[in-house]
XYZ file of C-alpha atoms in Angstrom:
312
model
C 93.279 98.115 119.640
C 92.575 100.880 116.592
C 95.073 100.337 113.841
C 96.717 103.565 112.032
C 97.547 103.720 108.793
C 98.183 107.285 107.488
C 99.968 109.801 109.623
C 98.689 112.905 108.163
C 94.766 112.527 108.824
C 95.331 111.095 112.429
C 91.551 111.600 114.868
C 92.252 113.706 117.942
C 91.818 110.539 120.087
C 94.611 108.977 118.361
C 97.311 110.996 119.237
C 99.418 111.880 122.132
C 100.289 107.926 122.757
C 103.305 106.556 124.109
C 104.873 104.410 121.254
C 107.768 101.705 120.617
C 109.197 102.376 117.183
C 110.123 99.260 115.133
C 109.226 96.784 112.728
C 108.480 94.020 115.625
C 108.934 91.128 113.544
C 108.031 87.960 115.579
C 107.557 90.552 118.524
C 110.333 88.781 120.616
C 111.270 88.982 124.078
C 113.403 92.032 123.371
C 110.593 94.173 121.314
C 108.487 93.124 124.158
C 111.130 94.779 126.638
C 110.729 98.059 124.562
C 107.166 97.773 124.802
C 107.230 97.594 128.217
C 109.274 100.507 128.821
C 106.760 102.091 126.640
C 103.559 101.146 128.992
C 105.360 102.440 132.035
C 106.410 105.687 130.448
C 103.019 106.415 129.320
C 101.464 105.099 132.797
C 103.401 107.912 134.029
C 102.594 110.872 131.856
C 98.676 109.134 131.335
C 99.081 108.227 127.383
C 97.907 105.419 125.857
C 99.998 102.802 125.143
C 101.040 102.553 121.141
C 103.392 100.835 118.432
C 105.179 102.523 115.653
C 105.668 100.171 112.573
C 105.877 100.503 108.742
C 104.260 97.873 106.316
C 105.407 96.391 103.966
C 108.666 95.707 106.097
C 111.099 98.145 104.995
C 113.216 94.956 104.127
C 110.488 94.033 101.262
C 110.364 97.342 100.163
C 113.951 97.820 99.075
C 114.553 94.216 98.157
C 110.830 92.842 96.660
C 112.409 89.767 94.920
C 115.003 88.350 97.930
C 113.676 85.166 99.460
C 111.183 85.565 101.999
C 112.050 86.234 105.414
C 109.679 87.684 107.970
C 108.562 85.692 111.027
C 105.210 86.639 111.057
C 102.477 88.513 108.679
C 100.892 92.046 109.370
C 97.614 90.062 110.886
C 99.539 87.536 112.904
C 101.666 90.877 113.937
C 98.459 92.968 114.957
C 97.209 90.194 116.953
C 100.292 89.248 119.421
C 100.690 93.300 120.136
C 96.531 93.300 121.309
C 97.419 90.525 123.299
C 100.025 92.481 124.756
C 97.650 95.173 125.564
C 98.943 97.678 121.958
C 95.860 100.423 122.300
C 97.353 102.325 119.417
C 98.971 100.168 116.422
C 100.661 103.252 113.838
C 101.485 100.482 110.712
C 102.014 102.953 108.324
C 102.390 102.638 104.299
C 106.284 101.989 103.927
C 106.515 103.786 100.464
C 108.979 106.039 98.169
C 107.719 109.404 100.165
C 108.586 107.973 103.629
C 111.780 106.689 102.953
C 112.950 109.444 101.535
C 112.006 111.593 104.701
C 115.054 112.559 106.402
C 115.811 111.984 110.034
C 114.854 115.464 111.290
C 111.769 115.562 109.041
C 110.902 111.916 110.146
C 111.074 113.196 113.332
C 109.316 116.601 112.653
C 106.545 115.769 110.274
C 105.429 112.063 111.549
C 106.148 111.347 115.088
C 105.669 115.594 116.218
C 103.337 116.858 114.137
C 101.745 113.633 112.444
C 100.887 111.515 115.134
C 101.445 113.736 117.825
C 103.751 111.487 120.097
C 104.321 112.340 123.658
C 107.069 110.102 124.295
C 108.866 107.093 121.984
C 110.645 104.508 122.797
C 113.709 102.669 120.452
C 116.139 100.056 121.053
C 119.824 101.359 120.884
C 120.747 100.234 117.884
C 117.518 101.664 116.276
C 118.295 103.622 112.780
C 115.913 106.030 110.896
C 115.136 107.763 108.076
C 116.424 108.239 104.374
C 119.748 105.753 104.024
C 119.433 104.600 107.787
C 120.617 107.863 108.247
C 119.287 108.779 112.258
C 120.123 106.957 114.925
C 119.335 106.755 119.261
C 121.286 109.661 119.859
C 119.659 112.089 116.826
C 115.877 111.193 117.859
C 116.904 111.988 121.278
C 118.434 115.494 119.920
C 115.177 115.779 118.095
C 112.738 114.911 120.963
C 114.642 117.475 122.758
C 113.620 120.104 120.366
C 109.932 119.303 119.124
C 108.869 118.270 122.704
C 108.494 114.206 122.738
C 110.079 112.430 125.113
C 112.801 109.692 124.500
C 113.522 106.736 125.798
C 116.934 104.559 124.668
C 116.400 100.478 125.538
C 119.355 98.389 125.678
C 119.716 95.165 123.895
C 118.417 92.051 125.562
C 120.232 88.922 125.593
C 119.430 85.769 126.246
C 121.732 82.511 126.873
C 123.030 82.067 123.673
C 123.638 86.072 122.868
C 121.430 88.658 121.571
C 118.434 88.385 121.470
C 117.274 89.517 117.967
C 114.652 88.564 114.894
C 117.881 87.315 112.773
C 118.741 84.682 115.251
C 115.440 83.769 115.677
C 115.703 82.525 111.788
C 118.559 80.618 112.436
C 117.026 78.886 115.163
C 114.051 77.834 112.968
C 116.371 76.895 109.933
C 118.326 74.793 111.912
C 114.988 73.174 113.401
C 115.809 74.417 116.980
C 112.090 75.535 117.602
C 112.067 75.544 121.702
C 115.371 77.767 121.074
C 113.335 80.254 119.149
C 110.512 80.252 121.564
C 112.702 80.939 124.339
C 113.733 84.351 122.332
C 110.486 85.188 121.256
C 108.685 84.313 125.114
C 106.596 82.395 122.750
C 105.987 79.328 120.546
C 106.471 80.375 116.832
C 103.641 80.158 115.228
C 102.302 80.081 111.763
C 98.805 81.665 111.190
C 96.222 81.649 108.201
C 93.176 80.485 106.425
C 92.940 76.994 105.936
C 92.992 76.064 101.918
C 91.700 73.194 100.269
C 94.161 70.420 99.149
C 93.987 67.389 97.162
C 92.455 65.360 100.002
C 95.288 62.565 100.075
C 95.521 63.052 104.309
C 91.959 62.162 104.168
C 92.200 58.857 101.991
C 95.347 57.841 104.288
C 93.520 58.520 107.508
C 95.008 61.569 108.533
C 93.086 64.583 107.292
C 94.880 67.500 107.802
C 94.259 71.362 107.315
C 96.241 73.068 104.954
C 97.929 76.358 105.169
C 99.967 78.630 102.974
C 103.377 79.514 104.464
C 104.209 81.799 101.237
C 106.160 85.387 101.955
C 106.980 83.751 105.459
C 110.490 82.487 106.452
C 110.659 78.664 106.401
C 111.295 76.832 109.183
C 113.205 73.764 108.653
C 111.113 71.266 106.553
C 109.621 68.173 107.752
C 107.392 67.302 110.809
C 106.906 68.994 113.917
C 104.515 68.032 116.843
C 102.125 71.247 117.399
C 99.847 73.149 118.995
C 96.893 74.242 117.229
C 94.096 77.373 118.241
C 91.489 77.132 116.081
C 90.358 81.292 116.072
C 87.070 80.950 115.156
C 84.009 79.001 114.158
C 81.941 75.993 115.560
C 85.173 74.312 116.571
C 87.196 77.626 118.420
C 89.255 76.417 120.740
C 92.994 74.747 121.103
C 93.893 71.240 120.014
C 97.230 69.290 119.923
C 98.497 67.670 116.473
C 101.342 66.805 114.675
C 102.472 69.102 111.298
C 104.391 68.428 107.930
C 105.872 71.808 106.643
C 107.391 71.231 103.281
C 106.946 69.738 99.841
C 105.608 66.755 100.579
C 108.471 65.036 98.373
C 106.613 61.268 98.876
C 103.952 62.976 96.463
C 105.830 65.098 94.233
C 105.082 68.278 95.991
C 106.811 71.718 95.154
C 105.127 74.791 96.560
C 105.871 74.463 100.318
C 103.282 74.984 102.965
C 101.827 73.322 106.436
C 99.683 70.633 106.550
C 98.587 69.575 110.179
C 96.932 66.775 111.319
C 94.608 67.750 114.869
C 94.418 65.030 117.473
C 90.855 63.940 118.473
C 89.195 66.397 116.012
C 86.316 66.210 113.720
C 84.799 68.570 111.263
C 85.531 71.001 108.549
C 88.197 74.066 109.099
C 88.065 74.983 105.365
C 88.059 78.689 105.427
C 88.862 79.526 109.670
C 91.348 81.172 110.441
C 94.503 78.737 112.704
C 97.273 79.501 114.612
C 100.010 76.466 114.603
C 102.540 76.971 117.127
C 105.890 74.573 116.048
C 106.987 73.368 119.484
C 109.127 70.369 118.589
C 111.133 69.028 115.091
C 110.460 65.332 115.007
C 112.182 64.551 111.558
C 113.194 65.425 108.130
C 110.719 65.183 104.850
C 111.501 61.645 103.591
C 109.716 59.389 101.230
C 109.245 55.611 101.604
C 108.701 52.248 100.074
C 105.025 52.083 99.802
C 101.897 53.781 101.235
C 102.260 51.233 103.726
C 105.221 52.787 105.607
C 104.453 56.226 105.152
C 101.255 55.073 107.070
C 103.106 53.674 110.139
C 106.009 56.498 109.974
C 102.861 59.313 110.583
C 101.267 57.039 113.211
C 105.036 56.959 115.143
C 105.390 60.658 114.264
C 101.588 61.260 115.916
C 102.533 59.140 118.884
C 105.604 60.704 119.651
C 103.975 64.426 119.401
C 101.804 63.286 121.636
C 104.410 62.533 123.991
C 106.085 65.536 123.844
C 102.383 67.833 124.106
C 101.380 65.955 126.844
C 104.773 66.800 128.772
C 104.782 70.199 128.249
């Protein structure tokens, strides 16, 4: 998959694709959809399949300081669309002189002349340059008259309504994570470097690597069982485990992030890249009466994740 950042110096190769046009955070089951409608539109017309996204999230942009909400970072992002066969990722710079493009010129001097696109696809409640101004109907108008073709996707529900990135937060905050996967048609997963820490896991008998969760939305706190792909290294491969996401209140903790604990693993993951999928909330942060019982609560917690991993 080549990865596009600046419209106006685009290589000859890159062009003519056949793009979904979102920000595809979490890349559910319903920006999978408009993916797929995508693929098959440029199966038909011989155009390699693309995505049209902006980064930073047009969300960020406007509103830098609000709390942190995206389901997944540009990386994580960028790897889940090559995995759905993305040839052409567009992420382009989200800054003041896009947004202030209007809808026709969006239309005119990015997708037509920029990039070139021979056919786009958008959900129907997809909205578009300066003030959200565009909407389905007006890129259709436009495709109409600059020569891409459009394609309107309806909204997909699911069994407990639409299917969208918002409710997939609510799932997660309410520490529902098999609801979430079953929007996304994944696990959720959290993905970074592994940090150093202050070794404590280690000294308790449950070393665990440490990741960041910061700009992320946060799932709700406390301990999940998990799923773990270890992305590269000596020790690549995928491993079951059991993770505390929070602030570790028992020590004193205040800057959330994940610490997981890998089932029948040994050796060093500072520095590799990890994937943690959350597949099941086993309980709340807590602290307790000793080092003692904080001891036997994680060996319950690790023999009940690997329960629930085993089952799956």
């Amino acid at each position: 998959m080549r990865i596009i950042r600046d419209y106006t110096y685009v290589d000859r190769s890159d062009r003519g694709a056949s793009v979904a046009i979102g920000n595809f955070d979490g890349v559910h089951i319903g920006h999978q959809s408009v993916i797929d409608i995508a693929r098959k539109a440029g199966e038909e017309i011989g155009a390699p399949l693309g995505v049209l996204t902006f980064e930073p999230h047009p969300r960020e942009y406007f509103a830098p300081d609000a709390p942190p909400f995206r389901l997944m970072g540009r990386a994580a992002r960028a790897h889940r669309l090559h995995k759905l066969g993305v040839e052409r990722l567009y992420e382009l710079n989200f800054n003041a002189a896009l947004s202030a493009l209007s809808p026709h010129a969006f239309a005119h001097d990015v997708i037509s002349e920029g990039l070139g696109l021979r056919h786009v696809v958008v959900g129907a409640d997809f909205c578009f340059g300066k003030g959200r101004a565009g909407n389905a109907a007006d890129l259709e108008r436009f495709g109409a008259e600059m020569g891409f073709g459009v394609s309107v996707a309806r909204l997909l529900e699911g069994e407990t309504g639409e299917v969208s990135s918002t409710a997939i937060r609510r799932a997660l905050s309410d520490g529902r994570p098999r609801d979430a996967a079953a929007m996304l048609g994944h696990w959720h997963r959290i993905e970074g470097i592994v940090v150093g820490g202050e070794q404590r896991g280690r000294e308790l008998g449950y070393p665990t690597a440490n990741m960041s969760i910061s700009g992320l939305h946060q799932p709700r706190f406390g301990v999940y069982a998990v799923i773990v792909d270890v992305l590269g290294g000596p020790h690549q491969g995928q491993y079951h485990g059991a993770a505390s996401l929070g602030v570790r209140p028992m020590f004193g903790g205040e800057v959330p992030n994940l610490e997981t604990f890998l089932f029948d693993f040994s050796g060093d993951l500072y520095g590799t890249d990890l994937s943690v999928a959350l597949v099941e909330y086993l309980r709340p942060e807590e602290t307790f009466d000793g080092l003692d019982a904080f001891i036997a609560q994680m060996d319950a917690d690790c023999v009940r994740a690997r329960e629930i991993l085993t089952a799956l």
